[in-house]
mmCIF file of C-alpha atoms in Angstrom:
data_model
loop_
_atom_site.group_PDB
_atom_site.id
_atom_site.type_symbol
_atom_site.label_atom_id
_atom_site.label_comp_id
_atom_site.label_asym_id
_atom_site.label_seq_id
_atom_site.Cartn_x
_atom_site.Cartn_y
_atom_site.Cartn_z
ATOM 1 C CA ARG A 1 5.739 -17.403 -9.479
ATOM 2 C CA SER A 2 2.662 -18.913 -11.252
ATOM 3 C CA PHE A 3 1.996 -22.266 -12.079
ATOM 4 C CA ASN A 4 5.323 -23.722 -13.409
ATOM 5 C CA ARG A 5 6.708 -20.222 -14.407
ATOM 6 C CA HIS A 6 9.240 -18.035 -12.731
ATOM 7 C CA THR A 7 9.258 -14.310 -13.523
ATOM 8 C CA ILE A 8 12.589 -12.258 -12.427
ATOM 9 C CA ARG A 9 12.490 -8.662 -12.373
ATOM 10 C CA LEU A 10 15.715 -6.737 -12.561
ATOM 11 C CA HIS A 11 16.954 -3.412 -12.181
ATOM 12 C CA ASN A 12 18.043 -1.362 -15.275
ATOM 13 C CA MET A 13 21.593 -1.817 -13.880
ATOM 14 C CA PHE A 14 21.445 -5.317 -15.573
ATOM 15 C CA LYS A 15 20.388 -4.237 -18.805
ATOM 16 C CA ASN A 16 23.907 -4.676 -20.368
ATOM 17 C CA ALA A 17 25.302 -7.354 -17.519
ATOM 18 C CA PRO A 18 27.682 -9.941 -19.032
ATOM 19 C CA GLU A 19 26.150 -13.248 -19.737
ATOM 20 C CA HIS A 20 27.867 -15.194 -16.425
ATOM 21 C CA VAL A 21 25.855 -12.750 -14.216
ATOM 22 C CA PHE A 22 22.437 -13.657 -15.905
ATOM 23 C CA GLU A 23 23.353 -17.293 -15.735
ATOM 24 C CA ALA A 24 24.259 -16.890 -12.028
ATOM 25 C CA ILE A 25 21.016 -15.232 -11.508
ATOM 26 C CA LEU A 26 19.077 -18.170 -12.839
ATOM 27 C CA LYS A 27 21.319 -20.738 -10.632
ATOM 28 C CA ILE A 28 20.132 -18.870 -7.623
ATOM 29 C CA TYR A 29 16.569 -19.277 -8.560
ATOM 30 C CA THR A 30 17.065 -22.963 -9.637
ATOM 31 C CA ARG A 31 15.860 -25.367 -7.051
ATOM 32 C CA LEU A 32 18.202 -28.166 -8.913
ATOM 33 C CA THR A 33 21.259 -25.840 -8.216
ATOM 34 C CA ARG A 34 23.456 -27.129 -4.873
ATOM 35 C CA LYS A 35 23.856 -24.815 -2.256
ATOM 36 C CA SER A 36 27.570 -24.197 -2.484
ATOM 37 C CA THR A 37 26.996 -23.162 -6.180
ATOM 38 C CA ARG A 38 24.256 -21.012 -5.340
ATOM 39 C CA ALA A 39 26.350 -19.163 -2.664
ATOM 40 C CA ALA A 40 29.049 -18.581 -5.451
ATOM 41 C CA CYS A 41 26.375 -17.374 -7.679
ATOM 42 C CA ARG A 42 24.923 -14.768 -5.225
ATOM 43 C CA LYS A 43 28.849 -13.564 -4.648
ATOM 44 C CA VAL A 44 28.898 -13.062 -8.397
ATOM 45 C CA VAL A 45 25.526 -11.111 -8.547
ATOM 46 C CA ARG A 46 26.792 -9.078 -5.298
ATOM 47 C CA ASN A 47 29.934 -7.794 -6.938
ATOM 48 C CA PHE A 48 28.222 -6.885 -10.129
ATOM 49 C CA ILE A 49 25.934 -4.713 -8.208
ATOM 50 C CA ALA A 50 28.765 -3.189 -6.198
ATOM 51 C CA GLN A 51 30.648 -2.236 -9.085
ATOM 52 C CA ASN A 52 27.283 -0.661 -10.712
ATOM 53 C CA LYS A 53 26.200 1.185 -7.677
ATOM 54 C CA HIS A 54 26.178 4.318 -9.640
ATOM 55 C CA LYS A 55 23.558 3.318 -11.715
ATOM 56 C CA ILE A 56 20.892 3.236 -9.052
ATOM 57 C CA VAL A 57 19.400 6.715 -8.765
ATOM 58 C CA CYS A 58 16.979 7.612 -6.023
ATOM 59 C CA LYS A 59 14.573 10.250 -6.528
ATOM 60 C CA PRO A 60 14.903 12.900 -3.816
ATOM 61 C CA LYS A 61 12.509 12.767 -1.157
ATOM 62 C CA THR A 62 10.150 16.033 -1.150
ATOM 63 C CA ARG A 63 8.187 17.153 1.818
ATOM 64 C CA ARG A 64 4.284 16.608 1.179
ATOM 65 C CA ILE A 65 2.513 19.719 0.793
ATOM 66 C CA ILE A 66 1.075 21.061 4.168
ATOM 67 C CA PRO A 67 -2.461 22.485 4.262
ATOM 68 C CA ASP A 68 -2.835 26.070 5.739
ATOM 69 C CA PRO A 69 -3.143 26.077 9.552
ATOM 70 C CA ILE A 70 -5.839 28.722 9.254
ATOM 71 C CA GLY A 71 -9.044 26.820 9.421
ATOM 72 C CA LYS A 72 -12.562 28.132 8.492
ATOM 73 C CA VAL A 73 -12.893 28.502 12.340
ATOM 74 C CA PHE A 74 -9.670 27.886 14.319
ATOM 75 C CA ASN A 75 -6.136 29.152 13.503
ATOM 76 C CA LEU A 76 -4.040 26.629 14.836
ATOM 77 C CA GLU A 77 -0.702 28.546 14.422
ATOM 78 C CA GLU A 78 -2.139 31.121 16.672
ATOM 79 C CA ILE A 79 -3.488 28.447 19.267
ATOM 80 C CA TYR A 80 0.217 26.738 18.949
ATOM 81 C CA ASN A 81 2.100 30.098 19.674
ATOM 82 C CA GLY A 82 -0.101 31.255 22.425
ATOM 83 C CA LEU A 83 0.377 27.679 24.104
ATOM 84 C CA ASN A 84 3.913 27.458 23.496
ATOM 85 C CA ILE A 85 4.556 31.098 25.294
ATOM 86 C CA LYS A 86 2.403 30.196 28.336
ATOM 87 C CA TYR A 87 3.381 26.471 29.005
ATOM 88 C CA PHE A 88 6.766 25.991 27.055
ATOM 89 C CA SER A 89 8.581 29.124 27.471
ATOM 90 C CA SER A 90 8.616 29.424 23.600
ATOM 91 C CA ARG A 91 10.811 26.588 23.736
ATOM 92 C CA LEU A 92 9.262 24.119 21.170
ATOM 93 C CA ASP A 93 9.742 24.503 17.471
ATOM 94 C CA ILE A 94 7.218 22.440 15.688
ATOM 95 C CA HIS A 95 4.795 22.867 12.466
ATOM 96 C CA ILE A 96 0.982 22.533 13.137
ATOM 97 C CA THR A 97 -1.432 22.319 10.527
ATOM 98 C CA TRP A 98 -5.043 20.474 9.831
ATOM 99 C CA SER A 99 -5.132 17.175 8.378
ATOM 100 C CA HIS A 100 -5.432 16.630 4.416
ATOM 101 C CA LYS A 101 -8.596 14.510 4.997
ATOM 102 C CA PRO A 102 -11.319 14.210 7.738
ATOM 103 C CA ASN A 103 -10.435 11.390 9.796
ATOM 104 C CA LYS A 104 -13.031 9.293 12.164
ATOM 105 C CA ARG A 105 -10.349 7.814 14.275
ATOM 106 C CA LEU A 106 -7.344 10.312 15.006
ATOM 107 C CA MET A 107 -8.034 13.707 16.644
ATOM 108 C CA GLY A 108 -4.482 14.757 16.445
ATOM 109 C CA THR A 109 -1.118 13.291 15.792
ATOM 110 C CA TRP A 110 2.418 14.510 16.348
ATOM 111 C CA LYS A 111 5.195 12.963 13.937
ATOM 112 C CA ASP A 112 8.827 13.066 14.839
ATOM 113 C CA THR A 113 10.275 10.792 11.948
ATOM 114 C CA GLY A 114 10.436 10.816 7.965
ATOM 115 C CA LEU A 115 9.247 13.706 5.750
ATOM 116 C CA GLU A 116 6.832 15.050 8.407
ATOM 117 C CA LYS A 117 8.940 15.478 11.216
ATOM 118 C CA ASN A 118 8.097 17.617 14.023
ATOM 119 C CA LEU A 119 4.588 18.190 12.749
ATOM 120 C CA ILE A 120 1.306 18.336 14.536
ATOM 121 C CA ARG A 121 -1.875 17.449 12.566
ATOM 122 C CA ILE A 122 -5.152 18.122 13.967
ATOM 123 C CA ASN A 123 -8.183 16.446 12.357
ATOM 124 C CA ARG A 124 -10.028 18.494 9.900
ATOM 125 C CA LEU A 125 -13.369 17.262 11.108
ATOM 126 C CA LEU A 126 -12.683 19.529 14.244
ATOM 127 C CA ASP A 127 -12.595 22.790 12.609
ATOM 128 C CA THR A 128 -16.173 23.895 13.107
ATOM 129 C CA LYS A 129 -18.020 25.871 15.469
ATOM 130 C CA LYS A 130 -19.615 22.995 16.925
ATOM 131 C CA VAL A 131 -16.184 22.183 18.677
ATOM 132 C CA PRO A 132 -15.615 24.540 21.757
ATOM 133 C CA PRO A 133 -12.233 26.330 21.671
ATOM 134 C CA TYR A 134 -10.921 24.936 24.687
ATOM 135 C CA TYR A 135 -10.972 21.304 23.140
ATOM 136 C CA ILE A 136 -8.852 22.480 20.271
ATOM 137 C CA ASP A 137 -6.473 24.162 22.924
ATOM 138 C CA TYR A 138 -6.300 21.059 25.190
ATOM 139 C CA LEU A 139 -5.844 18.859 21.873
ATOM 140 C CA VAL A 140 -2.898 20.987 20.567
ATOM 141 C CA TYR A 141 -1.233 21.183 23.964
ATOM 142 C CA HIS A 142 -1.521 17.285 24.171
ATOM 143 C CA GLU A 143 0.355 16.945 20.808
ATOM 144 C CA MET A 144 2.806 19.299 21.992
ATOM 145 C CA LEU A 145 3.643 17.660 25.168
ATOM 146 C CA HIS A 146 4.732 14.684 22.639
ATOM 147 C CA GLU A 147 7.691 16.930 21.572
ATOM 148 C CA VAL A 148 8.690 17.169 25.322
ATOM 149 C CA PHE A 149 8.076 13.324 26.156
ATOM 150 C CA LYS A 150 9.117 11.608 23.226
ATOM 151 C CA GLN A 151 8.252 8.116 22.962
ATOM 152 C CA LYS A 152 10.618 5.322 23.942
ATOM 153 C CA ILE A 153 10.569 1.379 24.219
ATOM 154 C CA VAL A 154 10.068 0.380 27.659
ATOM 155 C CA ASN A 155 10.029 -3.724 28.448
ATOM 156 C CA GLY A 156 9.831 -4.196 24.618
ATOM 157 C CA ARG A 157 6.569 -1.988 24.426
ATOM 158 C CA ILE A 158 6.273 1.665 23.058
ATOM 159 C CA GLN A 159 5.629 4.323 25.719
ATOM 160 C CA ARG A 160 4.007 7.147 24.323
ATOM 161 C CA HIS A 161 2.344 8.453 27.461
ATOM 162 C CA PRO A 162 4.483 8.043 30.712
ATOM 163 C CA ARG A 163 3.442 9.265 33.990
ATOM 164 C CA GLU A 164 5.249 12.474 33.640
ATOM 165 C CA PHE A 165 3.217 13.102 30.313
ATOM 166 C CA ARG A 166 -0.157 12.290 32.259
ATOM 167 C CA LYS A 167 0.676 14.433 35.073
ATOM 168 C CA LEU A 168 1.362 17.602 32.944
ATOM 169 C CA GLU A 169 -1.559 16.998 30.635
ATOM 170 C CA ARG A 170 -3.769 16.788 33.800
ATOM 171 C CA ASN A 171 -2.281 20.163 34.925
ATOM 172 C CA PHE A 172 -3.981 21.823 31.647
ATOM 173 C CA PRO A 173 -6.688 23.902 33.460
ATOM 174 C CA LEU A 174 -9.667 22.638 31.254
ATOM 175 C CA TYR A 175 -8.524 19.280 31.099
ATOM 176 C CA LYS A 176 -11.334 17.836 32.664
ATOM 177 C CA LYS A 177 -13.795 19.535 30.901
ATOM 178 C CA ALA A 178 -12.083 18.882 27.746
ATOM 179 C CA CYS A 179 -12.113 15.087 28.166
ATOM 180 C CA GLU A 180 -15.621 15.198 29.221
ATOM 181 C CA TRP A 181 -16.594 17.085 26.029
ATOM 182 C CA GLN A 182 -14.388 14.597 24.183
ATOM 183 C CA LYS A 183 -16.500 11.485 25.906
ATOM 184 C CA GLY A 184 -19.791 12.994 24.827
ATOM 185 C CA ASN A 185 -19.148 14.231 21.338
ATOM 186 C CA LEU A 186 -16.351 12.344 19.644
ATOM 187 C CA SER A 187 -17.961 8.840 19.595
ATOM 188 C CA TYR A 188 -17.665 7.520 16.134
ATOM 189 C CA ARG A 189 -21.502 8.012 15.581
ATOM 190 C CA LYS A 190 -21.334 11.772 16.834
ATOM 191 C CA LEU A 191 -18.200 12.464 14.582
ATOM 192 C CA ALA A 192 -20.497 12.564 11.426
ATOM 193 C CA GLN A 193 -22.879 15.317 12.887
ATOM 194 C CA LEU A 194 -19.615 17.616 13.394
ATOM 195 C CA SER A 195 -19.191 17.959 9.735
#
């Protein structure tokens, strides 16, 4: 809609549509058309779409290219496998990798939906000797816990870290040390010094 003009974009399936379908589309978008007429026109258009659904071709979804989990300093796959054996009896089946780009907000993420289902991404900024190995271990462990305690909606709010999650997280041997290091070294200003 711009000034007194309306532009309508249609799917390719309408290329050779009969005249009465185009008239129905125009009547749907004309303010002077009665409600009952617009409803009848919508029915005409819906019927046409139903008969021509085979013309809608969706591109197949392809998984994004996942970067190598072996970084310059840390091998995430090795860390994940060690933690999986030690704390989860090798029950978890998750892919792990570094983020495509450095991120100054998220240190790690775990995805349970879409093309990146069951994928842990660790911030590429952390692949440096300035980051202690125990912090990477803790971060990977934290993201693995998300596979055990999947997020759910409680009282209309998304719950990502339930009480049981926090309890197991605190049981991690170097939990306090990792949290202290995170507080002292991962502020927005100090992140720039890591790279």
